[in-house]
XYZ file of C-alpha atoms in Angstrom:
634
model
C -45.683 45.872 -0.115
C -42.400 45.721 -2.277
C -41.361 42.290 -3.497
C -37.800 41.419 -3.603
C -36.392 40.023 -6.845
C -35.692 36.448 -7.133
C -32.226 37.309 -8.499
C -31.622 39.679 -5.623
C -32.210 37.446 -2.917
C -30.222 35.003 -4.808
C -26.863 37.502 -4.752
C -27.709 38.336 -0.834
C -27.736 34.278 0.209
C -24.466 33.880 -1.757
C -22.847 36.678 0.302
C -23.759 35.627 3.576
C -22.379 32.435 2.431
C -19.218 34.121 2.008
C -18.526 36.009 5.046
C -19.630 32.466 6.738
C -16.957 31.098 5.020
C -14.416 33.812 5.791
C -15.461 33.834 9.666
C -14.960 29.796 9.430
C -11.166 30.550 8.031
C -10.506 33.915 10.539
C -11.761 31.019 13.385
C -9.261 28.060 11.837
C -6.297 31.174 11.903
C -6.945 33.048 15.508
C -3.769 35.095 14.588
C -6.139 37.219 12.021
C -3.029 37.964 9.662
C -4.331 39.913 6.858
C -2.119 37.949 4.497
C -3.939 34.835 6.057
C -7.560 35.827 5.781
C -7.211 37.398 2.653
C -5.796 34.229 0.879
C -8.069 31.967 2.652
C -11.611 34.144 2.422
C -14.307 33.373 0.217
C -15.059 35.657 -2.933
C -18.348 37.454 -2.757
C -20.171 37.366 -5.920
C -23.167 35.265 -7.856
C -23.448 32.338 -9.569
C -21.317 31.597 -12.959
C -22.198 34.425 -15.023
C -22.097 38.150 -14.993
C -21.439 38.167 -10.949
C -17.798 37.426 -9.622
C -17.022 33.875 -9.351
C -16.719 32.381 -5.529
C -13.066 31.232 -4.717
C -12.015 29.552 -1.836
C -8.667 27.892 -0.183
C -8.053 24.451 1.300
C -6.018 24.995 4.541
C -3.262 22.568 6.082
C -2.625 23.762 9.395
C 0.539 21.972 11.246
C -0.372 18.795 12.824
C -2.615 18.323 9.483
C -0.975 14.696 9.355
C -3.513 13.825 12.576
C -5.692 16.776 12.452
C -6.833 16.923 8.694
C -7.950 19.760 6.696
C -8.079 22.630 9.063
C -11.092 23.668 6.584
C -12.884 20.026 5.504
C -15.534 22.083 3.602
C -15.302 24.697 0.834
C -17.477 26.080 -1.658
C -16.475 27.508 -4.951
C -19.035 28.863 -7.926
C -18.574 26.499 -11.413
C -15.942 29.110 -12.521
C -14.108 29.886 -9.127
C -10.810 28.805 -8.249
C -10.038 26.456 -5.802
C -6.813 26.620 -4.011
C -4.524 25.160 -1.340
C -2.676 26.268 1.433
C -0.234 24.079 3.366
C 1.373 25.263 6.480
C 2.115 21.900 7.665
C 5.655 20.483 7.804
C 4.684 17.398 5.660
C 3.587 17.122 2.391
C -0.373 16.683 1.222
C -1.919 16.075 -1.453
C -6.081 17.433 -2.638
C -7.432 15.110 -4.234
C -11.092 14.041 -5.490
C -12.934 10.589 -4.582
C -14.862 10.673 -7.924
C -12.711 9.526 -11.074
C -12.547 9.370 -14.912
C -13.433 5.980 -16.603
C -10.057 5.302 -16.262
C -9.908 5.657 -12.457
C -7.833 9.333 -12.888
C -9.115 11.369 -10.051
C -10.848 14.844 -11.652
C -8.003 16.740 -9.769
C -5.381 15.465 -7.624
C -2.749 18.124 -6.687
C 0.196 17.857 -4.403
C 1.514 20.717 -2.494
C 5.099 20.577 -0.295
C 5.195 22.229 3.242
C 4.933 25.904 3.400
C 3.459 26.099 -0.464
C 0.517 27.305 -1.616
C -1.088 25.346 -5.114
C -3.708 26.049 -7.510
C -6.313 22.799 -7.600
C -7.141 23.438 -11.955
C -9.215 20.732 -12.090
C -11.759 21.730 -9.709
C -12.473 24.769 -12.078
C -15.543 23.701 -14.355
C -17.156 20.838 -12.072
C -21.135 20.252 -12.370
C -22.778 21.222 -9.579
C -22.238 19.026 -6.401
C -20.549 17.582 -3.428
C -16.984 16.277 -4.232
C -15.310 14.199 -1.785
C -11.766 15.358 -1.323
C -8.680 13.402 0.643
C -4.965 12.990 0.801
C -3.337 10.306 -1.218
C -0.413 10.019 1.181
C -2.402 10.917 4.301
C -5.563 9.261 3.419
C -7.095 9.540 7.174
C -7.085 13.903 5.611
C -10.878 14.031 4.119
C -13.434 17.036 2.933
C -15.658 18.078 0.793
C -15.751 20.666 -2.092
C -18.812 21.876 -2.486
C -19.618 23.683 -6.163
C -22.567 25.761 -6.704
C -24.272 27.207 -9.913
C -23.555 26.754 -13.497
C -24.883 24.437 -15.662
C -23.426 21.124 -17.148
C -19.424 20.528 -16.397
C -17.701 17.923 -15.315
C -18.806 14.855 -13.013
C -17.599 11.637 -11.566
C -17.997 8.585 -13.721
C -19.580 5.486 -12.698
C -17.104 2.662 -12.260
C -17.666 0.508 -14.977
C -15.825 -2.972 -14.187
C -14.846 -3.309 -17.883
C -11.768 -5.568 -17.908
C -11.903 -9.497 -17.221
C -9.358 -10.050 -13.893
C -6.133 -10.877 -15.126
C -5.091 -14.501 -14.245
C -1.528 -15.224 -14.125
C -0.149 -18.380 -15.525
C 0.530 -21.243 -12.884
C 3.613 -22.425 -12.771
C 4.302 -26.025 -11.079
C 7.111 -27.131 -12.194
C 10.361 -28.165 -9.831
C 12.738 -25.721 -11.954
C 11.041 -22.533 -13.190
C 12.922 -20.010 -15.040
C 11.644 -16.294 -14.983
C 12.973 -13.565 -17.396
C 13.135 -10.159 -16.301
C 12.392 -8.226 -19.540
C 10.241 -5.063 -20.826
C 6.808 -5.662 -21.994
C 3.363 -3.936 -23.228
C 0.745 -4.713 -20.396
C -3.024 -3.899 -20.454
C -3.556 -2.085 -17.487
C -6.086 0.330 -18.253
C -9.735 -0.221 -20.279
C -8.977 2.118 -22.624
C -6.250 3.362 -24.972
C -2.750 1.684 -25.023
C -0.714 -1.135 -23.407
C 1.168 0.487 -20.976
C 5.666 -0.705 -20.760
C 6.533 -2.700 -18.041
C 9.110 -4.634 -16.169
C 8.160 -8.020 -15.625
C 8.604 -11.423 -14.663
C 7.313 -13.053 -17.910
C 5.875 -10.820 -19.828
C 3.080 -10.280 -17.556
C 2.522 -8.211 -14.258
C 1.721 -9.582 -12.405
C 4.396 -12.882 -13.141
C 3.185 -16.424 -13.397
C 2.137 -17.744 -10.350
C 4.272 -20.712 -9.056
C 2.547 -23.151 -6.935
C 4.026 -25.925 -4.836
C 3.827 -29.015 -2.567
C 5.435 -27.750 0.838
C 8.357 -29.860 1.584
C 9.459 -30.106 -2.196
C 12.486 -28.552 -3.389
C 11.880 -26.149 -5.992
C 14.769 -24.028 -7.944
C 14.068 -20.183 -10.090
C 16.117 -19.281 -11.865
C 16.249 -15.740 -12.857
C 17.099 -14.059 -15.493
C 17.886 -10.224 -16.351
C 16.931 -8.917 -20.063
C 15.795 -5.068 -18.707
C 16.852 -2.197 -20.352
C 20.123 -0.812 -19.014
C 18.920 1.980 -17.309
C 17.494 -0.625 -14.489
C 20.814 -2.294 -13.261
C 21.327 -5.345 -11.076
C 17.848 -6.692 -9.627
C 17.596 -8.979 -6.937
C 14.706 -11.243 -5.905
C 12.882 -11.883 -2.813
C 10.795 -14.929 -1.697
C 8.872 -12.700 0.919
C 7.719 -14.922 4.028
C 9.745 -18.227 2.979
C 12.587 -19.748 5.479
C 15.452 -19.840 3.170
C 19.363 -19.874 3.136
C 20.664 -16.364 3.517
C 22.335 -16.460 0.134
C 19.287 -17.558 -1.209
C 17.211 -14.681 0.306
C 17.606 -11.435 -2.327
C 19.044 -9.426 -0.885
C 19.526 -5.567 -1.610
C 23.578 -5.527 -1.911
C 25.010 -9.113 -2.533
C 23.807 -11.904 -4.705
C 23.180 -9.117 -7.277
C 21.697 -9.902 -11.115
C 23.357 -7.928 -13.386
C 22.258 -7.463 -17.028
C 22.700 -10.295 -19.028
C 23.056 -12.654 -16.175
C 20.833 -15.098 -14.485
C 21.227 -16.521 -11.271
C 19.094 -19.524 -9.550
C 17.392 -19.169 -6.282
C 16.991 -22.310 -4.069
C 13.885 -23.007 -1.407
C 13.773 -25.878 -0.253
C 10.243 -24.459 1.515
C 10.888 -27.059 4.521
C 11.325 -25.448 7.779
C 13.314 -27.403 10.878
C 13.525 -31.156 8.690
C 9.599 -30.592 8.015
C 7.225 -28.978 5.458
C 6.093 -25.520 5.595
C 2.731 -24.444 6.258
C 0.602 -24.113 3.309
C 1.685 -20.642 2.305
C 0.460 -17.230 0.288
C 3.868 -15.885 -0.117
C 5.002 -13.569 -3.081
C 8.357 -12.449 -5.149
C 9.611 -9.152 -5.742
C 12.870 -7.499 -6.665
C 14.754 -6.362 -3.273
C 17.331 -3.926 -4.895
C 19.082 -1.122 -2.510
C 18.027 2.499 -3.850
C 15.108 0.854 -6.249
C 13.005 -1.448 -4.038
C 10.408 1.188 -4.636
C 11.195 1.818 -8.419
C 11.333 -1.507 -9.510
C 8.360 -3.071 -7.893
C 6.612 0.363 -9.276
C 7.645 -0.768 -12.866
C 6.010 -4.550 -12.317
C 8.832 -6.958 -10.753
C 6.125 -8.752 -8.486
C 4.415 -12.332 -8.692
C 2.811 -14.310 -6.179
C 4.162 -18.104 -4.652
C 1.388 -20.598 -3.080
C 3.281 -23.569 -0.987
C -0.080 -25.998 -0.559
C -0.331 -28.272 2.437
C -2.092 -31.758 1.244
C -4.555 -31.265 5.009
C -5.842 -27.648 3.366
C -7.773 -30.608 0.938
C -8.739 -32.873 3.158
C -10.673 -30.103 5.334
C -12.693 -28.769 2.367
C -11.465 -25.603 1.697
C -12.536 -23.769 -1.694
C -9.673 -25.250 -4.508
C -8.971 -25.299 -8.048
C -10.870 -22.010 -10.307
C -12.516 -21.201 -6.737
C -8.998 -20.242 -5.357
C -8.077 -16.856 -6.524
C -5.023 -14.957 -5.828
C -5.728 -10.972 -6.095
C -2.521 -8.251 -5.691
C -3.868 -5.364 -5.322
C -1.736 -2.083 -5.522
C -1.727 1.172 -6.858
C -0.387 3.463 -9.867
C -0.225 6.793 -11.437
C -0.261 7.069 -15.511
C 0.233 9.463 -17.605
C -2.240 10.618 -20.350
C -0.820 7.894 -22.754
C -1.285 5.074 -20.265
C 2.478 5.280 -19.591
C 3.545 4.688 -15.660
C 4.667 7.765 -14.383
C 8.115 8.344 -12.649
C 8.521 7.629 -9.319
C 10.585 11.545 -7.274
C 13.599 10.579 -5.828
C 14.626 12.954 -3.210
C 18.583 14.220 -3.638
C 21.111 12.427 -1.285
C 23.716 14.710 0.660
C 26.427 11.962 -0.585
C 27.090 9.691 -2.762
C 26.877 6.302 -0.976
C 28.347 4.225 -3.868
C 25.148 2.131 -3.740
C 24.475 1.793 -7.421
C 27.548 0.461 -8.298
C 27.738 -1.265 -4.741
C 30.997 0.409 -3.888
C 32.268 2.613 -1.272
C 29.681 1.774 1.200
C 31.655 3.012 4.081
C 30.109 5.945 6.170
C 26.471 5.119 5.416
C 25.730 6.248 9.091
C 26.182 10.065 7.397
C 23.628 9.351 5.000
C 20.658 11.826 4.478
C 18.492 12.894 1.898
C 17.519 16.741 0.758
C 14.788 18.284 -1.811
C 10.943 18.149 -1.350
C 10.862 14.576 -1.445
C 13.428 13.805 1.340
C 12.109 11.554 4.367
C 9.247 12.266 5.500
C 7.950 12.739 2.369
C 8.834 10.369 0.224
C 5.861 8.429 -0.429
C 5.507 6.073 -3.771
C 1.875 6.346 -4.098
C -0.626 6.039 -7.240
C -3.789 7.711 -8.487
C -5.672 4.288 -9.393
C -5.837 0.613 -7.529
C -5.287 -1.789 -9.454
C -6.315 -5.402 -9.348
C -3.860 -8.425 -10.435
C -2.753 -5.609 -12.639
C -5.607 -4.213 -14.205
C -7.300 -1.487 -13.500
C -11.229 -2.005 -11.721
C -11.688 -5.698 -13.440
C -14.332 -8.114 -13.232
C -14.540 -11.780 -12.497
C -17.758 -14.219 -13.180
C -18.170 -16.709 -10.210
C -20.538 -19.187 -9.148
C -23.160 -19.043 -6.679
C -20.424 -20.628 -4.165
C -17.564 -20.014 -1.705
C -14.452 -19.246 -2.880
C -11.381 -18.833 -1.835
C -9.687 -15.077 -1.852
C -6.193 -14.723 -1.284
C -5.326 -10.872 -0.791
C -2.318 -9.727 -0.872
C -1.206 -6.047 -0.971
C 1.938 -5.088 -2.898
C 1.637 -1.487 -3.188
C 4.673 0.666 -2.031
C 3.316 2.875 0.614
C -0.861 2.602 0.653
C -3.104 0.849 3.121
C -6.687 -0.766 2.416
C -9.324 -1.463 4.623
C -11.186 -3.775 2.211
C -14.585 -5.135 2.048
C -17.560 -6.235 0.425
C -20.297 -3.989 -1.174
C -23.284 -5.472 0.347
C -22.039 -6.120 3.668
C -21.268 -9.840 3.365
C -18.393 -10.621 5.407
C -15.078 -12.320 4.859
C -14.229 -15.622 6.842
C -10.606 -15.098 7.861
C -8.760 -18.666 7.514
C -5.346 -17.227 7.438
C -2.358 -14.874 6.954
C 0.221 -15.225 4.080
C 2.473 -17.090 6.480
C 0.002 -20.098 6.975
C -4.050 -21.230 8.495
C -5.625 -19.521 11.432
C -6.136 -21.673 14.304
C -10.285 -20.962 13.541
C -11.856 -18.805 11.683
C -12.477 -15.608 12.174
C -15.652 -13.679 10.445
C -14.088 -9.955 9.660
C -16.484 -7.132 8.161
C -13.404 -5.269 6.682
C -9.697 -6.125 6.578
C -7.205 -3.619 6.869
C -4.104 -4.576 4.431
C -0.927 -2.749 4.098
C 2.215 -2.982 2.251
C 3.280 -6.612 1.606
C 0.521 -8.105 4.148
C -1.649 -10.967 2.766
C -5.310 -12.508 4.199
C -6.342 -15.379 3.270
C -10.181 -15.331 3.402
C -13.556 -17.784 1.896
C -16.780 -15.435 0.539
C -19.761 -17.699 0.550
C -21.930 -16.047 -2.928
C -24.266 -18.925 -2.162
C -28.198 -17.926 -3.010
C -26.995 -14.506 -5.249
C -27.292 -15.837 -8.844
C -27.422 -13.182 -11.249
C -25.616 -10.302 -8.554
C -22.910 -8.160 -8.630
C -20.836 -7.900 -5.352
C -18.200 -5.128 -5.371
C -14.501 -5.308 -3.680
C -13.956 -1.845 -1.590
C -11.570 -0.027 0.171
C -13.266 2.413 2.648
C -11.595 4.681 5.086
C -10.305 3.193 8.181
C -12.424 4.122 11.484
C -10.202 1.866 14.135
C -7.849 4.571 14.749
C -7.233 8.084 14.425
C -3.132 7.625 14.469
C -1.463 6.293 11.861
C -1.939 6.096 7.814
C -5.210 5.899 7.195
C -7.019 3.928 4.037
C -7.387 4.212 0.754
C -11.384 4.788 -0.845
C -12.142 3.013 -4.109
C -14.009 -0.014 -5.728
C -11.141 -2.532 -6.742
C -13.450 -4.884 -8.648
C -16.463 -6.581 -9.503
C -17.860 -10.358 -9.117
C -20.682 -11.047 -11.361
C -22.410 -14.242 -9.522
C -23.531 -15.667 -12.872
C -25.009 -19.696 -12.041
C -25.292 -21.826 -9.756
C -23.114 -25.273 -8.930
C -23.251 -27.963 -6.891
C -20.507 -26.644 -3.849
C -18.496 -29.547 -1.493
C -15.980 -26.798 0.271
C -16.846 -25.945 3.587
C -14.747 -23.921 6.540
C -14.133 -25.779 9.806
C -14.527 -24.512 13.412
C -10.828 -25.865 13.696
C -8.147 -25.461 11.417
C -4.714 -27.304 11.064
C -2.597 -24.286 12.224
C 1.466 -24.489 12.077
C 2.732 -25.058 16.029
C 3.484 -21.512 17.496
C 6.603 -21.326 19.449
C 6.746 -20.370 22.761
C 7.675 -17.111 23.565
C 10.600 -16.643 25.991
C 9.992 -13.862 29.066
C 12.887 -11.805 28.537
C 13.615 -9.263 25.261
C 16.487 -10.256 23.351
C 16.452 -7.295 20.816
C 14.378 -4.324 20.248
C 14.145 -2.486 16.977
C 13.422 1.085 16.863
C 11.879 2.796 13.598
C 12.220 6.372 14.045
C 12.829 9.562 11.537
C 16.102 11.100 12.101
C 18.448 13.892 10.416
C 17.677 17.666 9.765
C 17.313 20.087 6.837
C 20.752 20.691 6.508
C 22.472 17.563 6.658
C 19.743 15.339 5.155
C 17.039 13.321 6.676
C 16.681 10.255 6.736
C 14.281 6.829 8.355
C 16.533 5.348 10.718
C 16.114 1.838 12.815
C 17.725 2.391 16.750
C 18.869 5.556 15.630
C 20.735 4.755 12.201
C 20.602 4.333 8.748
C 21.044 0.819 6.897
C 24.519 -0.355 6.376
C 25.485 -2.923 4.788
C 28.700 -3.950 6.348
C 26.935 -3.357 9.608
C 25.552 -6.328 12.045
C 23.421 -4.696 14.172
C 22.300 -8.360 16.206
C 23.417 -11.406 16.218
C 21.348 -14.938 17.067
C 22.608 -18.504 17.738
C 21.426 -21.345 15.284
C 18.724 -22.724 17.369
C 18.091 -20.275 19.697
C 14.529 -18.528 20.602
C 13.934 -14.713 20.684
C 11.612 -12.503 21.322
C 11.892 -9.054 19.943
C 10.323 -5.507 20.195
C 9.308 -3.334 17.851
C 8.811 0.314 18.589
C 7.791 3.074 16.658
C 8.662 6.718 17.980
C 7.949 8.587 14.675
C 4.585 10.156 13.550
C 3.712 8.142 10.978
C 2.959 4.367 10.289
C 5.650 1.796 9.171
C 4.884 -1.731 8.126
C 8.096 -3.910 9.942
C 9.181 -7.146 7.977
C 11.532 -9.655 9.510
C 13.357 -12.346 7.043
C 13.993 -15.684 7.358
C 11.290 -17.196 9.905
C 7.914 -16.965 10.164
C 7.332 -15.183 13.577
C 4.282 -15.423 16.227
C 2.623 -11.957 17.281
C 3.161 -12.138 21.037
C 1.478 -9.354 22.449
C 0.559 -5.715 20.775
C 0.356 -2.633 23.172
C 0.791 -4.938 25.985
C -2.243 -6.789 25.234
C -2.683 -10.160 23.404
C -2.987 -9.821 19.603
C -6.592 -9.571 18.239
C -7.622 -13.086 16.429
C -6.384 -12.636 12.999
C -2.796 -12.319 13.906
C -2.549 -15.359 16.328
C -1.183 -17.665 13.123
C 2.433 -16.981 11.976
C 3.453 -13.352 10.399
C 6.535 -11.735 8.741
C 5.055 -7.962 8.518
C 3.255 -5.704 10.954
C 1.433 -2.127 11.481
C 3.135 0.337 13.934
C 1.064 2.726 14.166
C 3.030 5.770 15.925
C 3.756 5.084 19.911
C 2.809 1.456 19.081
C 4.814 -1.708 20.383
C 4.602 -5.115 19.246
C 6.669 -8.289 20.557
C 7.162 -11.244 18.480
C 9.217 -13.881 18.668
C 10.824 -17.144 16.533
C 13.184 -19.793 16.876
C 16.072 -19.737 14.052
C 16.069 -23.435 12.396
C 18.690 -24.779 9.507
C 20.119 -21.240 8.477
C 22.772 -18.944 9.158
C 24.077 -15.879 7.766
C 22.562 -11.922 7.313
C 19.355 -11.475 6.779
C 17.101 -8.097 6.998
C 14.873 -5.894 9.019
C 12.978 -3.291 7.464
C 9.628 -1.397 6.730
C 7.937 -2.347 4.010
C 7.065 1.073 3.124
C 9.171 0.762 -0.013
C 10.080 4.077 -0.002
C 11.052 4.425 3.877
C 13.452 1.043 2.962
C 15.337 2.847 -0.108
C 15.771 5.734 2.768
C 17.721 4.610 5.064
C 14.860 2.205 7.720
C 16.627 -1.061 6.966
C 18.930 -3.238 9.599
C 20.651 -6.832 9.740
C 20.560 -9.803 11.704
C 22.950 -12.653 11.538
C 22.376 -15.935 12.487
C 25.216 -17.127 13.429
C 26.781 -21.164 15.419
C-alpha cells in the first residue's frame, strides 16, 4: 500500500482551501466577472516557504454600511498579501482588534468607494485569528485568518501602564482658562505629544460648582496663529444666548480674552446637580479643535446629592473618554478636510450669504467625513490605571470623541447602577450591564468593588448587539482599576432619587427637525437639517419666552446622528412612538437617531432669549453643513 507524504497531503488541504475560498467569493459576486473572481480568489500554493504564498481580498459589496464585509473571513499564508476591495458608495476602513503597546492597531487601512487597497501590515503576522472591523462603521467585523510560518508579529497584551490623569479642580467664582499649546503625555511610551489646551492640560481643569451660584470664565486665546478665533461652549447649561459659544458671533480672536457668564440657575431656581462639559464651538473647526484638546469637564453639585449618600470626594471620578490617531512620534495626526465647492467666507466670518449653495467635494465630502482615531483614550491618556478601594464609587462618563460610539462595560460582568444623565439624577436607579455612549452623551453611574481586594476590573467597549441599524461600537479596553484595600464605605444608592421636575409635554408638534444627507457629486454634498445647510443669518424657528414645545426629530439618512439642542435641558417624550427606556426619563440635551428613527422631546424656554443652535454632535457632520437656529424670542 503506498503512503502519501506528509508534505503532500499538506499542499492538497491548502488547495482545497483555496478553491473553497474562491467558490465563497464567485457566491458573494453571482455576476462571475473574470475581473471580479480573479482579484478576489485565493492563491493556491503551501505554506511560507518554497510554495506560492496564499493571497486573498476583503470585499465591500454596496449596502456594506448595514451588510458588512461581503467576505467576514479570509485566509492568507505568513507571506501572502492581503487586500481590499470596496464597491460600496461609502468609505471603510480594515482594521485589526489586536494592537501595539501603544494601542496602534497592527494594520488599519482605509479605502474610498470604488478603490481597491493593499492591507501591508497584515503581511508577516504569527499564525492566528485576527479580528478585523471598520473604524467608521464599527457594526463591519471579520476575521483574518493566517496560516503557516513561524514567529511574526502578534497582538500585545494591554498593559494599563499610565496612572489616570486627574485634572485640577477648579472652584473658584471667577476662573480664568488660557487657550495655549502644550506637551501632553498621552501615550506610555516615547514623547509628549503638542496640544491645544485649556491649561496646559487635556483634558482642562475641572471646575466644580454649587448650582445656583454665579460663576464667571474667562477665556483667553494664546494658540498659535494657524488656529484662529475659538469659541467656547458650556454643553447642557441654560445660559444667555450671548453667553452660549457660539460658532459665528462672540468670537475669541488671538490675543483676546473674553468672559463667559452662567449663572447655572434655571427659571429663579438652581440647576440640577449637573455633569456638563466645555469645548470650543468654532464654525469649520468644531471637529479640529476639539481633536487638538480644547475640552474640560463642569460638575454643578446639588447640596441633596450629599444628603442621600452618594459616592463623593476621591470616590467621584470624572472619565472623558475619546479617541485619537498619532503618528510614529506620538504627534496627533491631521484631521482630512473634504474641499468646499465655494468659499463661504466662514473663516474670516464674512460673506456668509448663499450658504444654502454650500457643498463639499473630494473623498472626504459628506458622507464620509468621519473624525475618528486609532486608540481610546481615557481623561487623556492612553489605557491608564486607577487604584481604588474595595468600595462604590462614583463614575461619571462622558464621551467627547468626534464621531465614535461605545457600548461600555465592566470586565467581569459587574454592572453599572445608572443614577443619571449629564443633565441631572434619574428618578431611580437603573442597573445597566453595558451603556451605549456617543458623541457628547454623559452617564452618571456608582460600581460597588466591595469584597474584590487585590482585583483588577477592566473598563470595555464591546460591539453593540441592540441594533443592526445605525453606527455601531467601538472594541477596546479603556482602563484598568486595581482594587488595592479595603475602607470603611457610608455611600449608598437609594430606590428614589431627587430628580429635577419634568415638564409636561404638550399634545401637538410645534417643530420638527429633519437630519438628512443632501447634494450630489457635482455640486457638493453636504448634511442638511429640513433640507438645508446651516446659515447663520438664517432663523429657521422661532419660540416665545415662556412658552412649551414639543419637537420631533427625524432622521431620513443611512447613518446615525447624535441631535443636541441648546439652551434647556429637554425631557425624552416618546422614541419610535413608544415611551423612552428608563435611562432617558431624567433631563437630556443629546440623542441617538439611528436611521428611520423619531424621537419627541419637549422644554419650556425660561429667562433667555436670543439664537441658539441645533445640531449633530457628530463633529464632523456639524462643520458640514447639519446645524440650524432657534430664537427665543418676547
Amino acid at each position: 500500500m503506498t503512503r502519501t507524504h506528509p508534505r503532500t497531503l499538506a499542499l492538497v488541504l491548502l488547495a482545497l482551501l483555496a478553491l473553497l475560498g474562491a467558490l465563497v467569493v464567485h457566491a458573494a459576486d453571482p455576476s462571475g466577472r473574470e475581473d471580479a473572481t480573479a482579484a478576489l480568489g485565493t492563491g493556491a500554493g503551501g505554506t511560507a516557504g518554497d510554495t506560492e504564498p496564499i493571497s486573498a481580498t476583503i470585499l465591500i459589496d454596496r449596502g456594506g454600511l448595514t451588510g458588512g464585509y461581503a467576505t467576514p473571513r479570509v485566509t492568507i499564508s505568513q507571506d501572502g498579501q492581503l487586500s481590499v476591495l470596496n464597491r460600496d458608495t461609502y468609505a471603510h476602513t480594515v482594521t485589526s482588534e489586536a494592537t501595539d503597546a501603544s494601542g496602534r492597531p497592527l494594520f488599519d487601512v482605509v479605502v474610498g468607494p470604488g478603490e481597491t487597497r493593499a492591507v501591508p501590515g497584515a503581511t508577516g503576522l504569527a499564525a492566528g485569528d485576527y479580528g478585523i472591523y471598520c473604524r467608521f462603521h464599527p457594526n463591519m467585523r471579520g476575521t483574518l485568518t493566517v496560516v503557516g510560518g513561524s514567529g511574526g508579529t502578534h497582538g500585545d497584551k494591554q498593559k494599563f501602564v499610565l496612572p489616570l490623569a486627574v485634572p485640577p479642580t477648579v472652584r473658584d467664582a471667577h476662573v480664568r482658562l488660557d487657550m495655549r499649546q502644550a506637551d501632553v503625555r498621552m501615550l506610555p511610551d516615547g514623547r509628549r505629544t503638542r496640544a491645544w489646551t485649556y491649561g496646559g492640560s487635556w483634558p482642562g481643569p475641572t471646575i466644580r460648582r454649587p448650582a445656583g451660584e454665579r460663576t464667571l470664565v474667562t477665556v483667553a486665546n494664546h494658540l498659535p496663529p494657524r488656529a484662529g478665533s475659538m469659541s467656547m461652549h458650556l454643553h447642557g447649561d441654560h445660559h444667555a444666548s450671548r453667553h452660549d459659544g457660539q460658532p459665528t458671533s462672540y468670537l475669541v480672536p488671538r490675543g483676546h480674552s473674553r468672559t463667559y457668564r452662567y449663572d447655572l440657575t434655571d427659571n429663579g431656581r438652581p440647576e440640577p446637580g449637573s455633569f456638563f462639559w466645555y469645548h470650543d464651538h468654532r464654525m469649520d473647526h468644531t471637529a479640529r479643535n476639539n481633536w487638538m484638546g480644547l475640552q474640560g469637564m463642569f460638575i454643578v453639585d446639588d447640596p441633596r446629592e450629599k444628603r442621600i449618600g452618594l459616592p463623593r470626594g476621591a470616590r467621584d471620578v470624572p472619565l472623558m473618554i475619546s479617541d485619537r490617531s498619532f503618528t510614529r512620534h506620538n504627534q496627533l495626526t491631521g484631521l482630512h478636510e473634504p474641499d468646499m465647492v465655494m468659499d463661504m467666507g466662514h473663516d474670516g466670518m464674512d460673506g456668509m450669504d448663499g450658504m444654502d449653495g454650500m457643498g463639499y467635494t473630494g473623498p472626504h465630502a459628506p458622507p464620509n467625513d468621519a473624525s475618528v482615531g486609532t486608540q481610546i483614550l481615557v481623561n487623556g491618556r492612553f489605557a491608564p490605571h486607577l487604584r481604588t478601594e474595595a468600595v462604590h464609587y462614583r463614575l461619571r462618563l462622558l464621551n467627547s470623541s468626534a464621531f465614535s460610539s461605545y457600548e461600555l462595560t465592566l470586565s467581569d460582568g459587574r454592572p453599572f447602577v445608572q443614577i443619571g444623565t449629564g443633565d441631572g439624577l434619574l428618578p431611580e436607579p437603573v442597573v445597566r450591564q453595558s451603556i451605549l455612549l456617543g458623541p457628547s452623551q454623559r452617564a452618571d453611574v456608582v460600581v460597588d468593588f466591595h469584597g474584590e481586594v487585590g482585583k483588577n476590573v477592566v473598563l470595555k467597549t464591546v460591539p453593540r448587539t441592540d441594533s443592526e441599524t445605525g453606527t455601531g461600537s467601538r472594541v477596546g479596553e479603556l482602563m484598568q482599576f486595581r482594587v488595592r484595600s479595603k475602607a470603611p464605605d457610608r455611600s449608598s444608592v437609594p430606590d428614589r432619587l431627587p430628580t429635577p421636575r419634568l415638564v409636561d409635554p404638550p399634545s401637538d408638534i410645534s417643530m420638527t427637525w429633519t437630519f438628512s444627507l443632501e447634494g450630489d457629486e457635482t455640486n457638493g454634498t453636504f448634511w442638511a437639517i429640513n433640507g438645508q445647510a446651516y446659515d447663520p443669518d438664517r432663523i429657521d424657528h422661532t419660540v416665545t419666552l415662556g412658552s412649551t414645545e414639543a419637537w420631533l426629530l427625524r432622521n431620513t439618512s443611512e447613518v446615525t446622528h447624535y441631535v443636541h439642542l441648546h439652551e434647556e435641558q429637554w425631557r425624552t417624550v416618546s422614541r419610535d412612538g413608544q415611551p423612552p427606556p428608563p435611562w432617558e426619563q431624567g433631563l437630556e440635551d443629546t440623542w441617538r437617531l439611528d436611521p428611520g428613527e423619531e424621537v419627541v422631546v419637549a422644554a419650556r424656554f425660561t429667562d433667555h432669549t436670543g439664537p441658539f443652535m441645533v445640531h449633530c454632535h457628530m463633529l464632523d457632520h456639524e462643520d458640514h453643513g447639519m446645524m440650524a437656529t432657534f430664537e427665543v424670542v418676547r
